[in-house]
mmCIF file of C-alpha atoms and ligand atoms in Angstrom:
data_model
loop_
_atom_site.group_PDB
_atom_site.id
_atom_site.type_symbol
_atom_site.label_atom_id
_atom_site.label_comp_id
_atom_site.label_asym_id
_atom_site.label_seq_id
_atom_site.Cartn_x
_atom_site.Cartn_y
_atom_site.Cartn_z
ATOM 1 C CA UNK A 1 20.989 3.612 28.257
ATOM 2 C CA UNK A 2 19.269 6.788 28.988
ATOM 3 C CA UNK A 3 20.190 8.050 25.427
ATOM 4 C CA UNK A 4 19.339 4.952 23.724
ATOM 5 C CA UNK A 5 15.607 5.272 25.293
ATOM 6 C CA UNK A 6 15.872 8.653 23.783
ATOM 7 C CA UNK A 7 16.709 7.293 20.712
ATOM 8 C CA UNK A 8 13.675 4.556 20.789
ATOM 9 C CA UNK A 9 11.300 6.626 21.576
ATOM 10 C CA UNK A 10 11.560 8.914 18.552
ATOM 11 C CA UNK A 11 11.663 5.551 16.720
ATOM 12 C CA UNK A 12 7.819 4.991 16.545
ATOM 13 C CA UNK A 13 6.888 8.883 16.169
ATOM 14 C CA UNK A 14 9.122 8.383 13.010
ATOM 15 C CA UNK A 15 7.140 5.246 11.552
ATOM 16 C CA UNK A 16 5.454 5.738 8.594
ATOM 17 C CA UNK A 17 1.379 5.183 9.326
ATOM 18 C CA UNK A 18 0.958 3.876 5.801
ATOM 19 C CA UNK A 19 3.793 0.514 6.442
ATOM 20 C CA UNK A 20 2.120 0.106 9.672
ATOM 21 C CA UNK A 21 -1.498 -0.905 7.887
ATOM 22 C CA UNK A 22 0.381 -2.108 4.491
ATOM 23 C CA UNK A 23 -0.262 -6.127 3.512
ATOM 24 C CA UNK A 24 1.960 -8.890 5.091
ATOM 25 C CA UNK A 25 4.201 -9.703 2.442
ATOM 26 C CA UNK A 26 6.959 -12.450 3.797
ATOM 27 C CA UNK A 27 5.987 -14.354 6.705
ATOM 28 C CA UNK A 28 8.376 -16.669 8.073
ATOM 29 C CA UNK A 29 6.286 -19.448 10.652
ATOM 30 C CA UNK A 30 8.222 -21.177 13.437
ATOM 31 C CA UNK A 31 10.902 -21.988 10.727
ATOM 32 C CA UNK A 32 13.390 -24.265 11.658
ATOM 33 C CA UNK A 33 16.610 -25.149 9.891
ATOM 34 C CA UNK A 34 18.965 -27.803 10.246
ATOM 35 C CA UNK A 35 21.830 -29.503 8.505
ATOM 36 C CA UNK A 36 22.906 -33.055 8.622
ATOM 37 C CA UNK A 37 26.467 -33.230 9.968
ATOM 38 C CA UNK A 38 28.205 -36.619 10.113
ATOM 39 C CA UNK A 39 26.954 -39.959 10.013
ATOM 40 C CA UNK A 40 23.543 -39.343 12.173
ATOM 41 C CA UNK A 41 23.985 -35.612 13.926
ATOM 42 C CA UNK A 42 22.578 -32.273 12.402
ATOM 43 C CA UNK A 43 23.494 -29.026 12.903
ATOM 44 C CA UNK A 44 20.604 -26.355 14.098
ATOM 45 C CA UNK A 45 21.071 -23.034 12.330
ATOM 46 C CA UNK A 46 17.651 -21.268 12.664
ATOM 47 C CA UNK A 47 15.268 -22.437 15.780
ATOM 48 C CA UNK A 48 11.522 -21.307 16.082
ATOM 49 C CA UNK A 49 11.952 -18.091 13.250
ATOM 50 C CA UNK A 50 8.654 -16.126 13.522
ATOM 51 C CA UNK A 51 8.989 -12.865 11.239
ATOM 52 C CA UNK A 52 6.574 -10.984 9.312
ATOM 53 C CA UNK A 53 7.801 -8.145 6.966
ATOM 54 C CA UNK A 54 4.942 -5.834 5.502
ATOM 55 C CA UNK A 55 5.245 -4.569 1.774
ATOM 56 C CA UNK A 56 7.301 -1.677 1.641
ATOM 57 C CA UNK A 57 9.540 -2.418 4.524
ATOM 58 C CA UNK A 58 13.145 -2.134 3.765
ATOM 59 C CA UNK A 59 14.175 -4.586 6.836
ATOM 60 C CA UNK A 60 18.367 -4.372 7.113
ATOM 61 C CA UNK A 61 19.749 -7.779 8.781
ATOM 62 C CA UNK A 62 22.866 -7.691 11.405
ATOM 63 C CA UNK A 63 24.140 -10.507 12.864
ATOM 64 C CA UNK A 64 27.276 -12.577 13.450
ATOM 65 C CA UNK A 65 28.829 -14.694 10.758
ATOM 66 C CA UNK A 66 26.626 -18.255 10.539
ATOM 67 C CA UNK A 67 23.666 -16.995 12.014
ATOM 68 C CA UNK A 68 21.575 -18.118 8.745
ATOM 69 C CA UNK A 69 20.863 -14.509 7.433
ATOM 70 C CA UNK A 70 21.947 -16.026 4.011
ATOM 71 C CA UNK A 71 19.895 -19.365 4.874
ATOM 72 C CA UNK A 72 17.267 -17.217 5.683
ATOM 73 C CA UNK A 73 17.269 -15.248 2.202
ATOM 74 C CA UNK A 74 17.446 -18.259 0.045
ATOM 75 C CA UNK A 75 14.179 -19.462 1.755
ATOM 76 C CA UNK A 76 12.416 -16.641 1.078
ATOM 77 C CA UNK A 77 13.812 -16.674 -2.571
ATOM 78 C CA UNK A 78 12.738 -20.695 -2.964
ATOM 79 C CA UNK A 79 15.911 -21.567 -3.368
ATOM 80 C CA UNK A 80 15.985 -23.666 -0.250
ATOM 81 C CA UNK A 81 13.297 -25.087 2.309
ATOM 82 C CA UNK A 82 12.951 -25.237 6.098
ATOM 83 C CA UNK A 83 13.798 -28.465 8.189
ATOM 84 C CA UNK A 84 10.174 -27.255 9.561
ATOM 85 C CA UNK A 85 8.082 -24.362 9.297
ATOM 86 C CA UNK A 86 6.749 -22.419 6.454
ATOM 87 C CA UNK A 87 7.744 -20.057 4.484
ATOM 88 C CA UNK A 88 5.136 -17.694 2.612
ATOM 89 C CA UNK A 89 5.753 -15.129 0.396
ATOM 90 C CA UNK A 90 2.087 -12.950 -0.493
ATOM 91 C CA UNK A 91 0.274 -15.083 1.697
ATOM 92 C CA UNK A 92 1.734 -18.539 -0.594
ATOM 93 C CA UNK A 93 3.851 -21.020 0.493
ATOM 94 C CA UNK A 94 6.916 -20.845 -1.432
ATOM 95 C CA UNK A 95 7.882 -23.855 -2.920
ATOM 96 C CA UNK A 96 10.787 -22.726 -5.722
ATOM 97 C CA UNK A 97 12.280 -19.291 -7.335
ATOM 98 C CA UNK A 98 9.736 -17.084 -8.835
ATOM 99 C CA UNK A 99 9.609 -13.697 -10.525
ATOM 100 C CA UNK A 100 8.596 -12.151 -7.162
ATOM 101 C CA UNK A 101 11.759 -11.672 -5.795
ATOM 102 C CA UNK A 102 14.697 -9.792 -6.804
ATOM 103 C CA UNK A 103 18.196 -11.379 -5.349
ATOM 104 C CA UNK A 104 21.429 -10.087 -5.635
ATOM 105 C CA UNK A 105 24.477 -12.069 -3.711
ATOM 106 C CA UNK A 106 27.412 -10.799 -2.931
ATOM 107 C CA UNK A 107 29.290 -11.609 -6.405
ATOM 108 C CA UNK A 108 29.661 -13.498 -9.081
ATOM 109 C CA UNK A 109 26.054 -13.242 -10.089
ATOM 110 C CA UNK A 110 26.200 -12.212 -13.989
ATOM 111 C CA UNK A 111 26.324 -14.241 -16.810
ATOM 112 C CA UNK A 112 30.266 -14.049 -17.491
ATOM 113 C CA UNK A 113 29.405 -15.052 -21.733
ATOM 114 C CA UNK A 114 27.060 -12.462 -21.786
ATOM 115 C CA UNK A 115 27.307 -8.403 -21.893
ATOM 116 C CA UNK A 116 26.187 -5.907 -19.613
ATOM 117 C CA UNK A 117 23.469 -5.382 -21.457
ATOM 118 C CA UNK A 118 22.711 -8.385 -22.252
ATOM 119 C CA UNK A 119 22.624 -9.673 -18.597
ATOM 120 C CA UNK A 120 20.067 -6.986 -17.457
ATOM 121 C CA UNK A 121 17.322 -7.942 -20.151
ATOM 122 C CA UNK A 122 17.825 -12.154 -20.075
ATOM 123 C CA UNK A 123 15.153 -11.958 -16.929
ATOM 124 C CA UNK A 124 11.880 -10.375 -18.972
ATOM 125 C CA UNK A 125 13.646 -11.670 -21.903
ATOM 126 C CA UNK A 126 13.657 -15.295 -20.856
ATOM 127 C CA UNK A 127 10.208 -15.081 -19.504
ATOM 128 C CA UNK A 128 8.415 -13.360 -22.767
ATOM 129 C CA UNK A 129 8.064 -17.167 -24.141
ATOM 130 C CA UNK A 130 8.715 -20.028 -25.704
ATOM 131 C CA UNK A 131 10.694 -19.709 -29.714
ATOM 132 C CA UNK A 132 6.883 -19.640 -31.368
ATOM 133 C CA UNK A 133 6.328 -16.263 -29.778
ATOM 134 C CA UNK A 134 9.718 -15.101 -30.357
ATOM 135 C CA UNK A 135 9.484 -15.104 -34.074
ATOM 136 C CA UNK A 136 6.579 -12.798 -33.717
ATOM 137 C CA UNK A 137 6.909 -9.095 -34.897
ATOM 138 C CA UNK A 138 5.672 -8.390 -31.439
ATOM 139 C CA UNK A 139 9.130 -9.528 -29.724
ATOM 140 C CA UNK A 140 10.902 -7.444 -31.873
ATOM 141 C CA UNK A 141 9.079 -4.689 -30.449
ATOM 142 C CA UNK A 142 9.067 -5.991 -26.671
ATOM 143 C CA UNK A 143 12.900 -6.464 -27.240
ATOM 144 C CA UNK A 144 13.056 -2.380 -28.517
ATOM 145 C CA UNK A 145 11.628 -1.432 -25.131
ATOM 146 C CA UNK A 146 13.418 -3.563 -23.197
ATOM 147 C CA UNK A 147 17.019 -2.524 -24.741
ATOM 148 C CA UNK A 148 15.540 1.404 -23.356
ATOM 149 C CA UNK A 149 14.323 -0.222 -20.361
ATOM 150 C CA UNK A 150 17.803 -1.696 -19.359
ATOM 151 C CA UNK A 151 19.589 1.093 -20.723
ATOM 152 C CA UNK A 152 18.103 3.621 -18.143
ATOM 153 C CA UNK A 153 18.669 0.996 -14.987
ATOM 154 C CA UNK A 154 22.392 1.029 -16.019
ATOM 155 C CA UNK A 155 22.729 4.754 -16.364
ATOM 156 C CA UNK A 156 20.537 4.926 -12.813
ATOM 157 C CA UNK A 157 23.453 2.527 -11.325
ATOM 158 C CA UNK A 158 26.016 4.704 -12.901
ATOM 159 C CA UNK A 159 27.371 2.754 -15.815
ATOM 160 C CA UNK A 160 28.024 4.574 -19.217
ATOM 161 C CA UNK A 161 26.760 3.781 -22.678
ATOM 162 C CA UNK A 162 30.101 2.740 -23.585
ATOM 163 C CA UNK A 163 30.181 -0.157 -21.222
ATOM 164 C CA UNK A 164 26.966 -1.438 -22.198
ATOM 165 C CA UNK A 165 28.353 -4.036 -24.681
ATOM 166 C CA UNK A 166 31.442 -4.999 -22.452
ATOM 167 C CA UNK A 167 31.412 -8.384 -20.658
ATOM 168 C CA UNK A 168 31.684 -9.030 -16.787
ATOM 169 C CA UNK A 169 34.984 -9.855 -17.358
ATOM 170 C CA UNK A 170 35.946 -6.215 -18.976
ATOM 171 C CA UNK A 171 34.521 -4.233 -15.460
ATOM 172 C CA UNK A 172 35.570 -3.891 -12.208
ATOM 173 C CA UNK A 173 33.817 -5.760 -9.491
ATOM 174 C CA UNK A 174 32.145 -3.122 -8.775
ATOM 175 C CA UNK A 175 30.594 -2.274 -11.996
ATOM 176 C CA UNK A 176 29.459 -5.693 -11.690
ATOM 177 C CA UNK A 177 27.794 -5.236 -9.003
ATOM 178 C CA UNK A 178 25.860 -2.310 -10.073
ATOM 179 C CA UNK A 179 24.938 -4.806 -13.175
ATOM 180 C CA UNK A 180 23.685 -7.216 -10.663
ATOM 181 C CA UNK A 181 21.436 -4.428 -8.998
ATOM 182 C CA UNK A 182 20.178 -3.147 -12.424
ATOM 183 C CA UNK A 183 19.444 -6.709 -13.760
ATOM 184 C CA UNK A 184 17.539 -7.707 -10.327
ATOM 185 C CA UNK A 185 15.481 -4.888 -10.189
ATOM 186 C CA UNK A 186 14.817 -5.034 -14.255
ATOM 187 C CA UNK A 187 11.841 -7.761 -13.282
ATOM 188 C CA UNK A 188 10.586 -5.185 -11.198
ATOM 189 C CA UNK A 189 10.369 -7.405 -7.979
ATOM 190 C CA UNK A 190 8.120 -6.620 -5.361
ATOM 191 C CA UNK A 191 10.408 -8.386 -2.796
ATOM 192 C CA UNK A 192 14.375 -7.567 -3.243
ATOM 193 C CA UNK A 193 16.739 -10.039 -1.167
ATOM 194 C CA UNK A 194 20.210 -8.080 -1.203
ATOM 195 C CA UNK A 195 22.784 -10.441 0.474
ATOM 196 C CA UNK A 196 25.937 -8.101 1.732
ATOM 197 C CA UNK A 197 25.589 -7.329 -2.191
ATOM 198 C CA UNK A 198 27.861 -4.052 -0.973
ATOM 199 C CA UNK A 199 30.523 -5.944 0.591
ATOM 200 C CA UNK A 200 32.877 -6.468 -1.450
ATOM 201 C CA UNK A 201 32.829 -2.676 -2.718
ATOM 202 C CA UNK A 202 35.279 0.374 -2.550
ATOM 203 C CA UNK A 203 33.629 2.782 -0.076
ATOM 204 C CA UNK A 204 33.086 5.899 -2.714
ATOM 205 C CA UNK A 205 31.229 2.839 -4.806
ATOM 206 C CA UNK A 206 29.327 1.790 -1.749
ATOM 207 C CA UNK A 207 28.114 5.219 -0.608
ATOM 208 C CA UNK A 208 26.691 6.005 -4.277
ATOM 209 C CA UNK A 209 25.006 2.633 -4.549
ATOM 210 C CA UNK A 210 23.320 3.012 -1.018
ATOM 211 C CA UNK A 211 21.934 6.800 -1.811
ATOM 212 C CA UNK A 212 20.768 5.188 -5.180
ATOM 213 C CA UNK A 213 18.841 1.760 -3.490
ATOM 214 C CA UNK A 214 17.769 4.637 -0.576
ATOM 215 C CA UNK A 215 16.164 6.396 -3.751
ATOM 216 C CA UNK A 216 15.009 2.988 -5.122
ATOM 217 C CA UNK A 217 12.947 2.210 -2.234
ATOM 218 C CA UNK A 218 11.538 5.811 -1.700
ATOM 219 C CA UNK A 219 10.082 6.028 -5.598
ATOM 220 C CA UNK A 220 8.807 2.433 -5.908
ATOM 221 C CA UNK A 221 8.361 0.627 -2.246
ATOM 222 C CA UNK A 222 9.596 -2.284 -2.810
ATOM 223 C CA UNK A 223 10.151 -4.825 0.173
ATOM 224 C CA UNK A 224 13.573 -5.071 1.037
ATOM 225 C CA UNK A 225 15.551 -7.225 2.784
ATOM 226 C CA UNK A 226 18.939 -6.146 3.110
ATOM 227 C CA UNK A 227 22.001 -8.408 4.955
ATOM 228 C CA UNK A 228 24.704 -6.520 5.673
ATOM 229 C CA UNK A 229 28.048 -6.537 8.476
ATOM 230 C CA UNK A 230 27.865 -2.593 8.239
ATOM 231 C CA UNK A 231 25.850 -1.340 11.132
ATOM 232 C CA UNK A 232 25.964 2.318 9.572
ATOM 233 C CA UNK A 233 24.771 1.286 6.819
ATOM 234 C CA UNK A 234 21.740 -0.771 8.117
ATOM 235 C CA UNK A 235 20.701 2.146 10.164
ATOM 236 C CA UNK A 236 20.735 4.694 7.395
ATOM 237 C CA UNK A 237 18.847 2.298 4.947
ATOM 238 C CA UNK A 238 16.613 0.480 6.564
ATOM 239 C CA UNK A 239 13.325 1.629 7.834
ATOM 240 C CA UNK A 240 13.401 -1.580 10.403
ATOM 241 C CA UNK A 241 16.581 -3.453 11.823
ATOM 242 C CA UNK A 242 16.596 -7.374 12.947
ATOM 243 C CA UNK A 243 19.547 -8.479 14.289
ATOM 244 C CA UNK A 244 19.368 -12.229 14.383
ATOM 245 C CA UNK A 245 22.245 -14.873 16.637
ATOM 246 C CA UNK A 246 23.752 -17.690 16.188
ATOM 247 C CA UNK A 247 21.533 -20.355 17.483
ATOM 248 C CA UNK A 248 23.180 -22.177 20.540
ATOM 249 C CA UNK A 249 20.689 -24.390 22.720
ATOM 250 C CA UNK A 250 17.586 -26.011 22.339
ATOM 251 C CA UNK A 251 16.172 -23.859 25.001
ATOM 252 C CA UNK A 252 16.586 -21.039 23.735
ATOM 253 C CA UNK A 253 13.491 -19.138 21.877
ATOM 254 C CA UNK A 254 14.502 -17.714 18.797
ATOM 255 C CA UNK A 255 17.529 -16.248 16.693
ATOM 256 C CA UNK A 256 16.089 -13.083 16.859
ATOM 257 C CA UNK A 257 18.263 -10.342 18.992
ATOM 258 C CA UNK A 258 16.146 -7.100 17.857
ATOM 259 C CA UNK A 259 13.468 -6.102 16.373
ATOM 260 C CA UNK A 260 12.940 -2.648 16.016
ATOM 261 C CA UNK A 261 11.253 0.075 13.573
ATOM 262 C CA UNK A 262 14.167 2.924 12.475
ATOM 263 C CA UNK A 263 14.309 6.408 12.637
ATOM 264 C CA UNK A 264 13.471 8.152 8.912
ATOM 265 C CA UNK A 265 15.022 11.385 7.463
ATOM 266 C CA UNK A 266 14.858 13.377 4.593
ATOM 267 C CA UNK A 267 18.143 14.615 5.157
ATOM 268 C CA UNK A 268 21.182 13.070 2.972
ATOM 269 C CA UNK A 269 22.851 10.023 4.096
ATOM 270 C CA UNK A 270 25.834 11.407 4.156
ATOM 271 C CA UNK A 271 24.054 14.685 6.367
ATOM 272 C CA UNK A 272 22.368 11.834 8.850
ATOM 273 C CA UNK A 273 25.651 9.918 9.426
ATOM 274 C CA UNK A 274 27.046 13.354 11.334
ATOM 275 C CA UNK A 275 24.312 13.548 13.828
ATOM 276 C CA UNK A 276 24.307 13.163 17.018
ATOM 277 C CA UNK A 277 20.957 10.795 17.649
ATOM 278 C CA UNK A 278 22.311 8.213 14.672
ATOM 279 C CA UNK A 279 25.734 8.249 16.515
ATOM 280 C CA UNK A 280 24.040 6.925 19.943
ATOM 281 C CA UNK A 281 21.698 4.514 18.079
ATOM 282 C CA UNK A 282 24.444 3.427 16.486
ATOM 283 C CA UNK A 283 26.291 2.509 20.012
ATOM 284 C CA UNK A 284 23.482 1.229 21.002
ATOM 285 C CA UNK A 285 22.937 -1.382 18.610
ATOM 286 C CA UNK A 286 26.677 -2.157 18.282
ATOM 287 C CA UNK A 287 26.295 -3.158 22.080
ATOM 288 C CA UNK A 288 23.146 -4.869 21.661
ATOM 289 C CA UNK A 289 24.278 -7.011 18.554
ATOM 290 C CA UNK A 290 27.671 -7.775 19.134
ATOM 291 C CA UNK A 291 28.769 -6.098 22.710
ATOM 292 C CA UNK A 292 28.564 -9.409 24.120
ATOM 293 C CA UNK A 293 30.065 -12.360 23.393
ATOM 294 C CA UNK A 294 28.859 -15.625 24.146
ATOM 295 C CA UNK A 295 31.142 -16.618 26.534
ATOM 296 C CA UNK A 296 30.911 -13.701 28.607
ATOM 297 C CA UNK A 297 26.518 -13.257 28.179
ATOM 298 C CA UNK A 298 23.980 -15.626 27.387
ATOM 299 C CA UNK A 299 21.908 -15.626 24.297
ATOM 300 C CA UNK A 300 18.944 -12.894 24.646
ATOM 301 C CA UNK A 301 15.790 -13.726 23.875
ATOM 302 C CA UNK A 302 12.936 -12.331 21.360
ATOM 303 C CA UNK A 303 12.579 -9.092 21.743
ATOM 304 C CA UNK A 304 9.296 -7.413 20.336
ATOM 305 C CA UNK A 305 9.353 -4.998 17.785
ATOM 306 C CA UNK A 306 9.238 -1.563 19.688
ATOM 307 C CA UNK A 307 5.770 -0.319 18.315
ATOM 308 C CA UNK A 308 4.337 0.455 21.377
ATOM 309 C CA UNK A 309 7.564 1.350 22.427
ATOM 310 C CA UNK A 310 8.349 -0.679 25.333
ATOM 311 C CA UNK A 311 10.192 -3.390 24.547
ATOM 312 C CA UNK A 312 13.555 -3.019 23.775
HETATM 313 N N1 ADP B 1 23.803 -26.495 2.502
HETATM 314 C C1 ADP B 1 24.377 -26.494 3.716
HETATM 315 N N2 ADP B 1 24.815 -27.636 4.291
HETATM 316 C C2 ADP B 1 25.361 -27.638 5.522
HETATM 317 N N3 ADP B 1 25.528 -26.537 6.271
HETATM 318 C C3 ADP B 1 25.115 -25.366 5.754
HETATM 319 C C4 ADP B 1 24.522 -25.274 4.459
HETATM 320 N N4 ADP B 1 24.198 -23.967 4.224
HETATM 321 C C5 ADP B 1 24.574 -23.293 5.311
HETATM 322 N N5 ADP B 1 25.128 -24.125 6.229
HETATM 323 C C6 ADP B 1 25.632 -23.727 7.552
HETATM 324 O O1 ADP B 1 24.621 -22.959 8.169
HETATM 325 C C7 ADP B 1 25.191 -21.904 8.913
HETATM 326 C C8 ADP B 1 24.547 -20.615 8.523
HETATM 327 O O2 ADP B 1 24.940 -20.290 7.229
HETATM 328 P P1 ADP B 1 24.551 -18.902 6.530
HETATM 329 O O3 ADP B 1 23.094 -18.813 6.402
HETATM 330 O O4 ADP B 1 25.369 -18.839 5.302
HETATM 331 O O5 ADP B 1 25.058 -17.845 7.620
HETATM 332 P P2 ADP B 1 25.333 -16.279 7.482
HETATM 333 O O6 ADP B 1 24.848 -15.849 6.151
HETATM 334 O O7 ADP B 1 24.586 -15.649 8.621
HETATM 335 O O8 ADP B 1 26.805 -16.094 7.655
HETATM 336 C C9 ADP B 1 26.680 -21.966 8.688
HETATM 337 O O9 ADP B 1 27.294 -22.588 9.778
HETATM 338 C C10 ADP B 1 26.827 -22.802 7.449
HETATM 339 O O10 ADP B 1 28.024 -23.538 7.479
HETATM 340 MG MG1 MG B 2 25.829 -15.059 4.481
#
């Protein structure tokens, strides 16, 4: 415990002043989410949410299998609505899928009758306009700088010209997923929801797509939310960690486990991994997010993000 105090307090010398004072982008409000199960019961998957994620955060997301990380991505993309609560997105109240944010699932999220290529320009494509403005000379041009455009996100994620006019089908599930990344970020999204998109990948895969979203992140700030099972990997991405339960009783406060800013490095990933202060934050959090189970330890409640470096 001693070591893990350690480890927190060098958390908040390590925040970056400049995401402390940036805008509020998402802000989830005493967001509750339930299910209907049966003929008159529900199910209660997320119970008084309060969250508020600053631009340029890149906030990684632990927690145990049906928790509602996913639940709580597809809110913030639109794609689904709180049983109460709200929602906002840049200070509106999102009420369906806009160009703001960026998503990329797990799998399966390409166009499988369209090419590589193809599937990394249809976002700006689709949203240039209507067929009037597409039989301009000016498309033809847009389209030009697009092709360039999309061809430098795919060699970013790794992909060579050659496979740029292959179909999903043609590529490994990991090249897929790298098309996924490319196409996502292609609107240039200010928010980018990333739901265990680097799950299902080989580990030499996963390691070069995390040093390239690291890179991502560190040229163009986006705001990140990240879900993944890999603690590692949440600690050596994100520049904040919330590890959110599964809800179990109506008393209980929130989902929230922990809230807490992370440690940044300019050392390699790869460099950071090895040392000895990530290794006992590491244990820590393990024990905090899944040491207990919840037979053996009730629920905790809320704890505060450690900014003044107290709470946790
Ligand atoms: N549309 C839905 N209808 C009913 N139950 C749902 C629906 N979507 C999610 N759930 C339930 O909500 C819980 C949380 O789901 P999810 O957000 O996918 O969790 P996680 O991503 O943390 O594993 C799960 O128990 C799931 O079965
Ligand atoms: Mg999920």
């Amino acid at each position: 415990m001693v070591l893990a105090a350690l480890a927190m307090s060098s958390l908040n010398e390590s925040q970056e002043p400049e995401l402390k004072s940036a805008p509020i982008e998402i802000a989830v409000r005493d967001v509750t989410v339930s299910y209907p199960v049966g003929k008159n019961g529900h199910k209660t998957v997320l119970s008084g949410l309060n969250l508020e994620i600053r631009s340029g955060e890149f906030v990684a997301v632990l927690g145990e299998t049906g928790c509602g990380k996913s639940t709580l991505l597809r809110m913030i993309l639109g794609q689904e609505f709180p049983t109460s609560g709200v929602v906002e997105v840049d200070g509106q109240c999102i009420n369906r899928v806009d160009s703001r944010c960026g998503y990329v699932p797990q799998k399966y999220s390409l166009f499988p009758d369209r090419t590589m290529i193809q599937n990394v320009m249809y976002g700006p494509e689709n949203a240039y306009g209507g067929w009037f403005v597409r039989l301009l000379p000016t498309f033809r041009k847009f389209k030009r700088r697009l092709r360039g455009e999309a061809e430098q996100q795919l060699l970013r994620m790794g992909l060579r010209a050659g496979d740029f006019h292959k179909y999903p089908h043609q590529l490994s599930g990991g090249m897929q997923q790298r098309v996924a990344i490319a196409q996502a970020l292609m609107m240039k999204p200010p928010v980018l929801l990333m739901d265990e998109a680097f799950s299902a990948l080989d580990p030499s895969t996963r390691a070069s797509l995390q040093q390239q979203l690291r890179a991502i992140w560190q040229e163009t700030k986006p705001t990140v939310l990240f879900v993944t099972h890999n603690t590692s990997e949440a600690l050596l991405l994100g520049s904040r960690l919330i590890v959110l339960g599964n809800y179990r009783e109506a008393s209980q406060k929130s989902n929230v486990i922990l809230d807490m800013q992370l440690p940044q490095s300019s050392e390699p990933i790869a460099v950071r991994k090895l040392s000895r202060e990530f290794q006992e934050l590491s244990e820590f959090v393990k024990r905090r997010a899944y040491g207990s189970t919840p037979q053996s330890e009730p629920f905790q409640p809320v704890q505060e993000i450690s900014s003044r470096g107290d709470a946790i």
